[in-house]
XYZ file of C-alpha atoms in Angstrom:
305
model
C 87.696 6.316 18.950
C 86.719 2.773 17.936
C 85.090 2.208 21.343
C 83.127 5.450 21.044
C 81.903 4.457 17.570
C 80.855 1.040 18.860
C 78.838 2.678 21.633
C 77.312 5.342 19.399
C 76.130 2.850 16.744
C 73.645 0.979 18.991
C 72.472 4.271 20.488
C 71.879 5.615 16.983
C 69.894 2.521 16.019
C 67.753 2.810 19.141
C 67.016 6.455 18.418
C 66.090 5.601 14.820
C 63.870 2.752 15.998
C 62.086 5.035 18.485
C 61.385 7.649 15.809
C 60.091 5.049 13.345
C 57.959 3.365 16.024
C 56.295 6.673 16.804
C 55.271 6.812 13.146
C 54.196 3.181 12.681
C 52.257 3.092 15.968
C 50.350 6.279 15.218
C 46.706 6.182 14.190
C 47.179 8.293 11.089
C 49.809 5.895 9.724
C 47.548 2.840 10.102
C 44.595 4.762 8.656
C 46.613 5.919 5.661
C 47.910 2.433 4.860
C 44.434 0.945 5.250
C 43.001 3.595 2.887
C 45.719 2.796 0.326
C 44.890 -0.919 0.564
C 41.210 -0.177 -0.075
C 42.132 2.072 -3.010
C 44.338 -0.683 -4.387
C 41.414 -3.121 -4.143
C 39.221 -0.655 -6.028
C 41.774 -0.262 -8.810
C 42.087 -4.045 -9.120
C 38.329 -4.213 -9.556
C 38.392 -1.542 -12.264
C 41.016 -3.475 -14.208
C 38.580 -6.375 -14.633
C 36.606 -4.207 -17.090
C 38.255 -4.556 -20.488
C 37.172 -1.117 -21.693
C 38.540 0.683 -18.638
C 41.796 -1.287 -18.711
C 42.355 -0.531 -22.407
C 41.493 3.170 -22.185
C 43.327 3.999 -18.961
C 46.174 1.479 -19.188
C 48.998 4.013 -18.749
C 47.298 5.834 -15.874
C 46.488 2.572 -14.104
C 50.109 1.483 -14.503
C 51.309 4.699 -12.832
C 48.808 4.219 -10.002
C 49.986 0.620 -9.565
C 53.602 1.756 -9.220
C 52.443 4.373 -6.721
C 50.747 1.713 -4.591
C 53.855 -0.456 -4.717
C 56.011 2.489 -3.643
C 53.745 3.231 -0.682
C 53.781 -0.393 0.456
C 57.557 -0.577 0.082
C 57.938 2.583 2.176
C 55.573 1.148 4.799
C 57.462 -2.135 5.215
C 60.754 -0.199 5.298
C 59.462 1.950 8.156
C 58.257 -1.137 10.006
C 61.668 -2.748 9.573
C 63.454 0.399 10.799
C 61.122 0.455 13.818
C 62.854 -2.806 14.804
C 66.369 -1.554 14.086
C 67.338 -2.069 17.726
C 65.958 -5.643 17.744
C 65.819 -6.983 14.142
C 64.919 -10.494 15.265
C 61.506 -9.397 16.539
C 60.583 -8.039 13.104
C 60.902 -11.516 11.584
C 59.024 -13.176 14.466
C 55.814 -11.369 13.505
C 53.960 -13.385 10.791
C 52.257 -10.241 9.498
C 55.629 -8.606 8.862
C 56.793 -11.683 6.952
C 53.599 -11.700 4.897
C 53.887 -7.976 4.077
C 57.562 -8.366 3.166
C 56.833 -11.345 0.907
C 54.009 -9.495 -0.873
C 56.219 -6.472 -1.599
C 59.374 -8.388 -2.551
C 57.641 -10.927 -4.795
C 55.793 -8.143 -6.629
C 59.084 -6.610 -7.841
C 60.889 -9.825 -8.803
C 61.362 -10.269 -12.575
C 59.963 -13.818 -12.493
C 56.714 -12.467 -11.042
C 56.413 -9.405 -13.242
C 56.894 -11.525 -16.365
C 54.025 -13.830 -15.355
C 50.693 -12.022 -15.599
C 48.831 -14.554 -13.454
C 51.428 -14.513 -10.674
C 51.522 -10.700 -10.759
C 47.725 -10.498 -10.411
C 47.823 -12.921 -7.476
C 50.532 -10.871 -5.755
C 48.521 -7.703 -6.254
C 45.436 -9.456 -4.927
C 47.422 -10.591 -1.861
C 47.846 -6.932 -0.911
C 44.111 -6.731 -0.288
C 44.478 -9.461 2.352
C 46.786 -7.115 4.235
C 43.668 -5.244 5.330
C 43.267 -7.949 7.980
C 46.255 -6.444 9.780
C 44.213 -3.338 10.550
C 40.920 -5.118 11.377
C 41.184 -6.884 14.757
C 38.100 -9.090 14.307
C 39.189 -10.279 10.876
C 42.676 -10.859 12.262
C 41.172 -13.032 15.008
C 39.313 -15.126 12.414
C 42.447 -15.644 10.332
C 44.446 -16.636 13.410
C 41.643 -19.002 14.424
C 41.682 -20.650 11.000
C 45.420 -21.203 11.334
C 45.062 -22.658 14.829
C 42.259 -24.992 13.704
C 44.281 -26.548 10.869
C 45.686 -29.480 12.935
C 42.220 -30.379 14.208
C 40.736 -29.917 10.747
C 43.303 -32.269 9.225
C 42.427 -34.911 11.825
C 38.740 -34.380 10.993
C 39.451 -34.856 7.287
C 41.370 -38.075 7.915
C 38.585 -39.574 10.067
C 35.906 -38.327 7.662
C 37.710 -39.842 4.680
C 37.987 -43.221 6.402
C 34.300 -43.128 7.366
C 33.295 -42.116 3.853
C 35.404 -44.876 2.313
C 33.976 -47.590 4.582
C 30.359 -46.567 3.971
C 30.988 -46.159 0.239
C 32.327 -49.719 0.078
C 29.296 -51.015 2.022
C 26.956 -49.065 -0.268
C 28.679 -50.471 -3.350
C 28.302 -54.030 -2.019
C 24.569 -53.722 -1.259
C 23.255 -51.184 -3.794
C 25.534 -51.402 -6.878
C 23.308 -53.831 -8.797
C 20.014 -52.076 -8.077
C 21.246 -48.426 -8.148
C 24.364 -48.273 -10.351
C 23.842 -44.547 -10.978
C 24.653 -43.728 -7.354
C 26.581 -46.778 -6.134
C 27.991 -48.354 -9.304
C 31.609 -47.685 -8.239
C 33.506 -46.593 -5.163
C 33.799 -43.078 -6.617
C 30.075 -42.707 -7.291
C 29.193 -44.108 -3.884
C 31.615 -41.737 -2.150
C 30.206 -38.759 -4.080
C 26.639 -39.757 -3.173
C 27.491 -40.083 0.509
C 29.453 -36.834 0.510
C 26.349 -35.007 -0.737
C 24.238 -36.806 1.857
C 26.549 -35.453 4.563
C 24.818 -32.097 4.092
C 21.419 -33.869 4.405
C 20.564 -32.672 0.905
C 18.459 -35.327 -0.867
C 18.439 -37.618 2.160
C 14.706 -38.339 1.832
C 15.013 -39.485 -1.787
C 18.043 -41.652 -0.941
C 16.226 -43.330 1.954
C 13.136 -44.027 -0.151
C 15.273 -45.504 -2.931
C 17.116 -47.628 -0.392
C 13.892 -48.922 1.183
C 12.756 -50.125 -2.238
C 15.887 -52.299 -2.333
C 15.885 -53.497 1.292
C 14.191 -52.436 4.485
C 17.520 -52.831 6.292
C 18.910 -49.873 4.334
C 17.385 -47.602 6.977
C 20.076 -48.823 9.381
C 22.750 -47.963 6.819
C 21.521 -44.416 6.220
C 20.614 -43.706 9.841
C 24.048 -44.762 11.134
C 25.829 -42.815 8.397
C 23.859 -39.618 9.031
C 24.395 -39.962 12.777
C 28.173 -40.340 12.451
C 28.884 -38.087 9.482
C 26.379 -35.244 9.831
C 26.024 -35.029 13.606
C 29.122 -36.409 15.303
C 31.875 -35.366 12.853
C 30.396 -31.996 11.898
C 29.866 -31.076 15.551
C 33.436 -32.121 16.301
C 34.627 -29.782 13.544
C 32.499 -26.964 14.956
C 34.027 -27.627 18.380
C 37.547 -27.410 16.927
C 36.744 -24.089 15.238
C 35.123 -22.609 18.368
C 38.096 -23.633 20.503
C 40.466 -22.056 17.982
C 38.411 -18.851 18.011
C 38.621 -18.681 21.805
C 42.397 -19.173 21.684
C 42.700 -16.504 18.991
C 40.620 -14.066 21.073
C 42.845 -14.689 24.104
C 45.964 -14.234 21.996
C 44.644 -10.964 20.552
C 43.617 -9.719 24.007
C 47.038 -10.478 25.474
C 48.637 -8.708 22.522
C 46.608 -5.567 23.192
C 47.368 -5.532 26.931
C 49.976 -3.061 28.174
C 53.404 -4.501 28.772
C 53.008 -4.107 32.527
C 49.886 -6.273 32.663
C 50.434 -8.657 29.761
C 51.526 -12.195 30.643
C 55.255 -12.594 30.069
C 57.374 -15.696 29.835
C 60.929 -16.174 31.064
C 62.434 -15.206 27.706
C 60.494 -11.914 27.668
C 61.581 -11.096 31.222
C 65.186 -11.889 30.329
C 65.054 -9.599 27.283
C 63.573 -6.801 29.411
C 66.313 -7.200 31.993
C 68.982 -7.136 29.285
C 67.420 -3.987 27.811
C 67.330 -2.353 31.260
C 70.978 -3.323 31.857
C 71.954 -1.824 28.497
C 70.113 1.387 29.301
C 71.834 1.596 32.696
C 75.204 0.958 31.028
C 74.520 3.716 28.501
C 73.664 6.141 31.307
C 76.847 5.142 33.157
C 78.974 5.650 30.067
C 77.399 9.046 29.439
C 78.035 10.021 33.062
C 81.680 8.904 32.875
C 82.157 10.743 29.594
C 80.640 13.915 31.081
C 82.833 13.591 34.189
C 85.905 13.096 31.994
C 85.029 16.191 29.965
C 84.571 18.245 33.145
C 87.913 17.001 34.464
C 89.677 17.975 31.226
C 88.035 21.411 31.267
C 89.078 21.967 34.886
C 92.646 20.923 34.118
C 92.781 23.197 31.070
C 91.377 26.093 33.108
C 93.964 25.496 35.862
C 96.808 25.446 33.317
C 95.540 28.611 31.630
C 95.401 30.393 34.995
C 98.851 29.202 35.987
C 100.432 30.297 32.720
C 100.157 34.133 33.334
C 101.563 33.793 36.858
C 104.646 31.970 35.576
C 104.993 34.615 32.904
């Protein structure tokens, strides 16, 4: 009996996962959740009006609990859809984000802090990206571009510091308002990176020294053209990688690129399915054998009588 229970438990989980996946993968389920997210965003906007929040406080509180219940039911269904392979549920960053948003919203430490509660409720609106492929691609691209962006910030900070020190050395006495300290010089050059006010800065520099044109020209060339274009290149590359990742995710399993681990998991799943079929066949054969034996004994009993 223990062996039968051990076999039935995984089969029961797989059946539950299949039923829940049919729900979570359906179009009406995604549309309903997306509509609830939009409604939640609308309610959050209404609560910013003091008169509405004071007059309809109780009704808005009931609606808020209704939204939280719907989101809790959604993440529960998504978790049950992975009942046969729980590890894959936690490998999906969107599942982790959804789970964190729901769990943190019900914790006492969050509900007692009005600011934290508002932020958690606002985070639900970001979940709309899960149902918008293009927005999802942009978010993934931003995440992929972070390493390159950090490198850009490090190089940009070093460049800004060097030019701010040079500007302080040459222009501090004549233009203390813009170059009187390293902080003011860095702020001035940071604004010049956008080319805003560059003409006025160059004219003021030429009144101090004609060699200032070399200073400003080299800074604009490095900061506004080279570094900014490098950042744009990093973002474009990340967008291309995100598009490829999204396209491979949408491909059918038969045509999507698969690594060795995926192939191994598929083979294990196929072996388990074959083992289940074999066990069912053996069980059916054993039942037929018992029925035949019982029928033979029942027929032999009257003859002996």
